[in-house]
């Protein structure tokens, strides 16, 4: 009976948390209502405040599952069970957040510890399992807002902290037991952060040097998983689009590029081993007479293995520098515990050979410019981006293939993440997709070009070559480590305080009886 009563008390809180999670999911593309974060965070904290640790676990789970169900419904293209499994898995991280947040909210400095704990939670989602899935960082929602400019100074984890902190400040204003002074300070601080960020101007200029790059989106013959069986058509679509680009150059209606970029999976047939595919690529390269960065799936390095690569194909020397994707997608490009799972989940056979991860960053010198190559989902991993900047990348390239998820909102989310990476690094980002969205993002996150989906699109951009680093690039992972450490410290302090409260509230030992001093009659 007591358990039923406890459950009855926590269920309304879970309902509030589910609503908060759904609101947070709507903050991101394709819905694009970023300021819902400032409503969702305090609503979530309100549901947690005063709950038990066990109740906080359930409340957090409801929040996280609802959040990811709204954020990544596009995974249902693979299967409804996959979308549900991911939402539940990611929801567990927020369940742990909720468990500890119920105790952290009781500390004097809860307004600091809570956003730090949020960063620690995002750090965990970016690490486990199987390399993590950091698709739900608060920072990704702010590519179109002035607050997003702070990423150039504090990085993506630092921006997530700021967004969570603004939500905490609003909660402090609305919290029933907040004093007048606290409410005033929180209100002033929140307004100062939001309006102060609007005064930031980020430079889009280089060091006086520019490069002309052509982004080729050749389109695909179908939508969904079935298009992968039409690899030759995809390659020939990109060949045709490149030949058309050269025709326009010859006609004088288009400037000649210094480099041409084809997307991920512009050939799914190994050009090192297939003569027909190699001939198509060489025809394109000879036509434009400049290097083409080809997105190719190659066989090896081991038996029943493959790699997703970017290959610099030169008109004189043929295939040269090669980058292999470092973060292949689990259950999309490789199968963890393959031998154990394949007999029971036949659908996994569609994945084919295991994708072996690359070992080195995608830093490539083409001409006298150093490029940093990123392949598709790698975009969300901080270490991939940081390694490119440390390696001297002056311009970033994203080779991607979103055809499976076309029209689902996933390409829009990835494009927004790309814009945040441009702001964070202060680099132009060139995006080439098989079917969209391709484009050019300037170093301040503004969009120079954005293609449609499932159309052929070729765009030539003159972009700045930059060597200077943003403060965020200079600091690297330190903000994330420091904020995560502070979040863990907040948990430790909360657990110590909880233990003290239990000791203080425990049963008291009754005082010892005083011996009677009555005189015994003689």
PDB file of C-alpha atoms in Angstrom, residues 205-358:
ATOM      1  CA  UNK A 205      37.509  36.936 -42.950  1.00  0.00           C
ATOM      2  CA  UNK A 206      40.587  34.825 -43.571  1.00  0.00           C
ATOM      3  CA  UNK A 207      44.225  35.820 -43.668  1.00  0.00           C
ATOM      4  CA  UNK A 208      43.865  37.332 -47.135  1.00  0.00           C
ATOM      5  CA  UNK A 209      43.961  33.967 -48.874  1.00  0.00           C
ATOM      6  CA  UNK A 210      40.963  32.211 -50.454  1.00  0.00           C
ATOM      7  CA  UNK A 211      40.239  28.955 -52.259  1.00  0.00           C
ATOM      8  CA  UNK A 212      37.530  28.072 -54.783  1.00  0.00           C
ATOM      9  CA  UNK A 213      35.736  24.803 -53.999  1.00  0.00           C
ATOM     10  CA  UNK A 214      32.953  23.047 -55.895  1.00  0.00           C
ATOM     11  CA  UNK A 215      30.424  20.983 -53.915  1.00  0.00           C
ATOM     12  CA  UNK A 216      28.741  18.319 -56.027  1.00  0.00           C
ATOM     13  CA  UNK A 217      25.416  16.742 -55.026  1.00  0.00           C
ATOM     14  CA  UNK A 218      24.677  14.262 -57.777  1.00  0.00           C
ATOM     15  CA  UNK A 219      21.470  12.870 -56.214  1.00  0.00           C
ATOM     16  CA  UNK A 220      20.464   9.224 -55.862  1.00  0.00           C
ATOM     17  CA  UNK A 221      18.010   7.083 -57.848  1.00  0.00           C
ATOM     18  CA  UNK A 222      15.861   6.157 -54.870  1.00  0.00           C
ATOM     19  CA  UNK A 223      15.023   6.917 -51.262  1.00  0.00           C
ATOM     20  CA  UNK A 224      15.679   4.738 -48.284  1.00  0.00           C
ATOM     21  CA  UNK A 225      17.877   1.690 -47.836  1.00  0.00           C
ATOM     22  CA  UNK A 226      17.193   0.284 -51.312  1.00  0.00           C
ATOM     23  CA  UNK A 227      19.251   2.963 -53.055  1.00  0.00           C
ATOM     24  CA  UNK A 228      22.455   1.298 -51.823  1.00  0.00           C
ATOM     25  CA  UNK A 229      21.986  -1.366 -54.477  1.00  0.00           C
ATOM     26  CA  UNK A 230      22.297   1.211 -57.233  1.00  0.00           C
ATOM     27  CA  UNK A 231      25.878   2.231 -56.596  1.00  0.00           C
ATOM     28  CA  UNK A 232      26.906   2.655 -60.221  1.00  0.00           C
ATOM     29  CA  UNK A 233      24.017   5.008 -60.897  1.00  0.00           C
ATOM     30  CA  UNK A 234      25.001   7.153 -57.900  1.00  0.00           C
ATOM     31  CA  UNK A 235      28.593   7.409 -59.156  1.00  0.00           C
ATOM     32  CA  UNK A 236      27.448   8.270 -62.686  1.00  0.00           C
ATOM     33  CA  UNK A 237      25.101  10.933 -61.329  1.00  0.00           C
ATOM     34  CA  UNK A 238      28.100  12.614 -59.718  1.00  0.00           C
ATOM     35  CA  UNK A 239      30.131  12.165 -62.882  1.00  0.00           C
ATOM     36  CA  UNK A 240      27.354  13.798 -64.932  1.00  0.00           C
ATOM     37  CA  UNK A 241      27.034  16.715 -62.485  1.00  0.00           C
ATOM     38  CA  UNK A 242      30.815  17.231 -62.577  1.00  0.00           C
ATOM     39  CA  UNK A 243      30.919  17.157 -66.392  1.00  0.00           C
ATOM     40  CA  UNK A 244      28.117  19.718 -66.437  1.00  0.00           C
ATOM     41  CA  UNK A 245      30.151  21.908 -64.049  1.00  0.00           C
ATOM     42  CA  UNK A 246      33.121  21.769 -66.436  1.00  0.00           C
ATOM     43  CA  UNK A 247      30.881  22.670 -69.373  1.00  0.00           C
ATOM     44  CA  UNK A 248      29.739  25.798 -67.529  1.00  0.00           C
ATOM     45  CA  UNK A 249      33.362  26.637 -66.727  1.00  0.00           C
ATOM     46  CA  UNK A 250      34.224  26.338 -70.424  1.00  0.00           C
ATOM     47  CA  UNK A 251      31.226  28.502 -71.333  1.00  0.00           C
ATOM     48  CA  UNK A 252      32.408  31.173 -68.909  1.00  0.00           C
ATOM     49  CA  UNK A 253      29.275  31.023 -66.754  1.00  0.00           C
ATOM     50  CA  UNK A 254      31.038  29.446 -63.776  1.00  0.00           C
ATOM     51  CA  UNK A 255      34.438  30.051 -62.214  1.00  0.00           C
ATOM     52  CA  UNK A 256      36.932  27.218 -62.291  1.00  0.00           C
ATOM     53  CA  UNK A 257      37.337  25.561 -58.895  1.00  0.00           C
ATOM     54  CA  UNK A 258      40.619  24.622 -57.225  1.00  0.00           C
ATOM     55  CA  UNK A 259      39.101  21.457 -55.784  1.00  0.00           C
ATOM     56  CA  UNK A 260      35.893  19.460 -56.269  1.00  0.00           C
ATOM     57  CA  UNK A 261      34.168  17.623 -53.406  1.00  0.00           C
ATOM     58  CA  UNK A 262      32.030  14.533 -53.876  1.00  0.00           C
ATOM     59  CA  UNK A 263      29.991  13.190 -50.920  1.00  0.00           C
ATOM     60  CA  UNK A 264      30.223  10.097 -48.796  1.00  0.00           C
ATOM     61  CA  UNK A 265      29.091   7.035 -50.776  1.00  0.00           C
ATOM     62  CA  UNK A 266      29.531   8.777 -54.111  1.00  0.00           C
ATOM     63  CA  UNK A 267      30.821   5.311 -54.935  1.00  0.00           C
ATOM     64  CA  UNK A 268      29.980   2.206 -52.903  1.00  0.00           C
ATOM     65  CA  UNK A 269      32.163   0.092 -55.193  1.00  0.00           C
ATOM     66  CA  UNK A 270      35.861   0.033 -54.394  1.00  0.00           C
ATOM     67  CA  UNK A 271      37.546   2.161 -57.103  1.00  0.00           C
ATOM     68  CA  UNK A 272      40.893   0.500 -56.398  1.00  0.00           C
ATOM     69  CA  UNK A 273      39.474  -2.859 -57.491  1.00  0.00           C
ATOM     70  CA  UNK A 274      36.667  -2.040 -59.923  1.00  0.00           C
ATOM     71  CA  UNK A 275      37.824  -0.812 -63.357  1.00  0.00           C
ATOM     72  CA  UNK A 276      34.458   0.668 -64.334  1.00  0.00           C
ATOM     73  CA  UNK A 277      34.182   2.784 -61.189  1.00  0.00           C
ATOM     74  CA  UNK A 278      37.784   3.908 -61.510  1.00  0.00           C
ATOM     75  CA  UNK A 279      37.177   4.924 -65.127  1.00  0.00           C
ATOM     76  CA  UNK A 280      34.148   7.055 -64.115  1.00  0.00           C
ATOM     77  CA  UNK A 281      36.155   8.879 -61.453  1.00  0.00           C
ATOM     78  CA  UNK A 282      39.115   9.457 -63.763  1.00  0.00           C
ATOM     79  CA  UNK A 283      36.843  10.822 -66.474  1.00  0.00           C
ATOM     80  CA  UNK A 284      35.484  13.382 -64.008  1.00  0.00           C
ATOM     81  CA  UNK A 285      38.950  14.282 -62.705  1.00  0.00           C
ATOM     82  CA  UNK A 286      40.412  14.750 -66.190  1.00  0.00           C
ATOM     83  CA  UNK A 287      37.443  16.861 -67.247  1.00  0.00           C
ATOM     84  CA  UNK A 288      37.765  19.410 -64.430  1.00  0.00           C
ATOM     85  CA  UNK A 289      41.570  19.040 -64.295  1.00  0.00           C
ATOM     86  CA  UNK A 290      41.674  19.617 -60.519  1.00  0.00           C
ATOM     87  CA  UNK A 291      41.715  17.162 -57.598  1.00  0.00           C
ATOM     88  CA  UNK A 292      38.398  15.592 -56.577  1.00  0.00           C
ATOM     89  CA  UNK A 293      37.821  14.410 -53.018  1.00  0.00           C
ATOM     90  CA  UNK A 294      35.868  11.200 -53.652  1.00  0.00           C
ATOM     91  CA  UNK A 295      33.714   9.513 -51.014  1.00  0.00           C
ATOM     92  CA  UNK A 296      34.299   5.786 -51.511  1.00  0.00           C
ATOM     93  CA  UNK A 297      33.663   2.519 -49.717  1.00  0.00           C
ATOM     94  CA  UNK A 298      36.803   0.411 -49.987  1.00  0.00           C
ATOM     95  CA  UNK A 299      37.406  -3.241 -49.189  1.00  0.00           C
ATOM     96  CA  UNK A 300      39.658  -4.288 -46.294  1.00  0.00           C
ATOM     97  CA  UNK A 301      41.864  -3.900 -44.373  1.00  0.00           C
ATOM     98  CA  UNK A 302      40.872  -7.360 -43.099  1.00  0.00           C
ATOM     99  CA  UNK A 303      38.654 -10.122 -44.472  1.00  0.00           C
ATOM    100  CA  UNK A 304      34.942  -9.231 -44.497  1.00  0.00           C
ATOM    101  CA  UNK A 305      35.853  -5.640 -43.625  1.00  0.00           C
ATOM    102  CA  UNK A 306      35.388  -2.348 -45.412  1.00  0.00           C
ATOM    103  CA  UNK A 307      36.108   1.312 -44.775  1.00  0.00           C
ATOM    104  CA  UNK A 308      34.216   4.514 -45.522  1.00  0.00           C
ATOM    105  CA  UNK A 309      36.811   6.834 -46.961  1.00  0.00           C
ATOM    106  CA  UNK A 310      37.630  10.151 -48.559  1.00  0.00           C
ATOM    107  CA  UNK A 311      40.205   9.794 -51.352  1.00  0.00           C
ATOM    108  CA  UNK A 312      42.008  12.701 -52.999  1.00  0.00           C
ATOM    109  CA  UNK A 313      42.019  11.816 -56.706  1.00  0.00           C
ATOM    110  CA  UNK A 314      44.515  13.936 -58.607  1.00  0.00           C
ATOM    111  CA  UNK A 315      44.386  14.480 -62.414  1.00  0.00           C
ATOM    112  CA  UNK A 316      48.090  13.707 -62.693  1.00  0.00           C
ATOM    113  CA  UNK A 317      48.805  11.121 -60.006  1.00  0.00           C
ATOM    114  CA  UNK A 318      45.441   9.412 -59.544  1.00  0.00           C
ATOM    115  CA  UNK A 319      44.356   8.295 -56.045  1.00  0.00           C
ATOM    116  CA  UNK A 320      46.569   9.712 -53.320  1.00  0.00           C
ATOM    117  CA  UNK A 321      45.799  10.827 -49.768  1.00  0.00           C
ATOM    118  CA  UNK A 322      43.102   8.795 -48.081  1.00  0.00           C
ATOM    119  CA  UNK A 323      41.073   9.284 -44.917  1.00  0.00           C
ATOM    120  CA  UNK A 324      39.091   6.443 -43.330  1.00  0.00           C
ATOM    121  CA  UNK A 325      36.135   7.299 -41.106  1.00  0.00           C
ATOM    122  CA  UNK A 326      37.139   7.029 -37.457  1.00  0.00           C
ATOM    123  CA  UNK A 327      33.654   6.735 -35.897  1.00  0.00           C
ATOM    124  CA  UNK A 328      31.537   4.260 -37.885  1.00  0.00           C
ATOM    125  CA  UNK A 329      27.936   3.981 -36.707  1.00  0.00           C
ATOM    126  CA  UNK A 330      27.120   0.910 -34.569  1.00  0.00           C
ATOM    127  CA  UNK A 331      24.297  -1.184 -36.060  1.00  0.00           C
ATOM    128  CA  UNK A 332      24.513   1.023 -39.150  1.00  0.00           C
ATOM    129  CA  UNK A 333      28.028   0.414 -40.438  1.00  0.00           C
ATOM    130  CA  UNK A 334      29.192  -2.356 -38.138  1.00  0.00           C
ATOM    131  CA  UNK A 335      27.588  -4.796 -35.715  1.00  0.00           C
ATOM    132  CA  UNK A 336      28.858  -4.967 -32.125  1.00  0.00           C
ATOM    133  CA  UNK A 337      28.895  -8.582 -30.909  1.00  0.00           C
ATOM    134  CA  UNK A 338      28.309  -9.602 -34.517  1.00  0.00           C
ATOM    135  CA  UNK A 339      28.686 -13.376 -34.092  1.00  0.00           C
ATOM    136  CA  UNK A 340      26.300 -13.408 -31.137  1.00  0.00           C
ATOM    137  CA  UNK A 341      23.593 -11.154 -32.614  1.00  0.00           C
ATOM    138  CA  UNK A 342      23.397 -12.153 -36.294  1.00  0.00           C
ATOM    139  CA  UNK A 343      21.789 -15.564 -35.681  1.00  0.00           C
ATOM    140  CA  UNK A 344      18.925 -13.895 -33.804  1.00  0.00           C
ATOM    141  CA  UNK A 345      18.447 -10.586 -35.666  1.00  0.00           C
ATOM    142  CA  UNK A 346      18.419 -11.405 -39.374  1.00  0.00           C
ATOM    143  CA  UNK A 347      17.779  -7.781 -40.369  1.00  0.00           C
ATOM    144  CA  UNK A 348      21.357  -6.972 -39.364  1.00  0.00           C
ATOM    145  CA  UNK A 349      22.551  -8.927 -42.399  1.00  0.00           C
ATOM    146  CA  UNK A 350      21.635  -5.840 -44.476  1.00  0.00           C
ATOM    147  CA  UNK A 351      24.655  -4.053 -42.999  1.00  0.00           C
ATOM    148  CA  UNK A 352      27.052  -6.338 -44.840  1.00  0.00           C
ATOM    149  CA  UNK A 353      30.760  -6.322 -44.077  1.00  0.00           C
ATOM    150  CA  UNK A 354      32.047  -4.728 -40.892  1.00  0.00           C
ATOM    151  CA  UNK A 355      33.257  -1.137 -41.256  1.00  0.00           C
ATOM    152  CA  UNK A 356      36.728  -0.906 -39.747  1.00  0.00           C
ATOM    153  CA  UNK A 357      37.497   2.477 -38.131  1.00  0.00           C
ATOM    154  CA  UNK A 358      40.350   4.627 -39.397  1.00  0.00           C
TER     155      UNK A 358
END
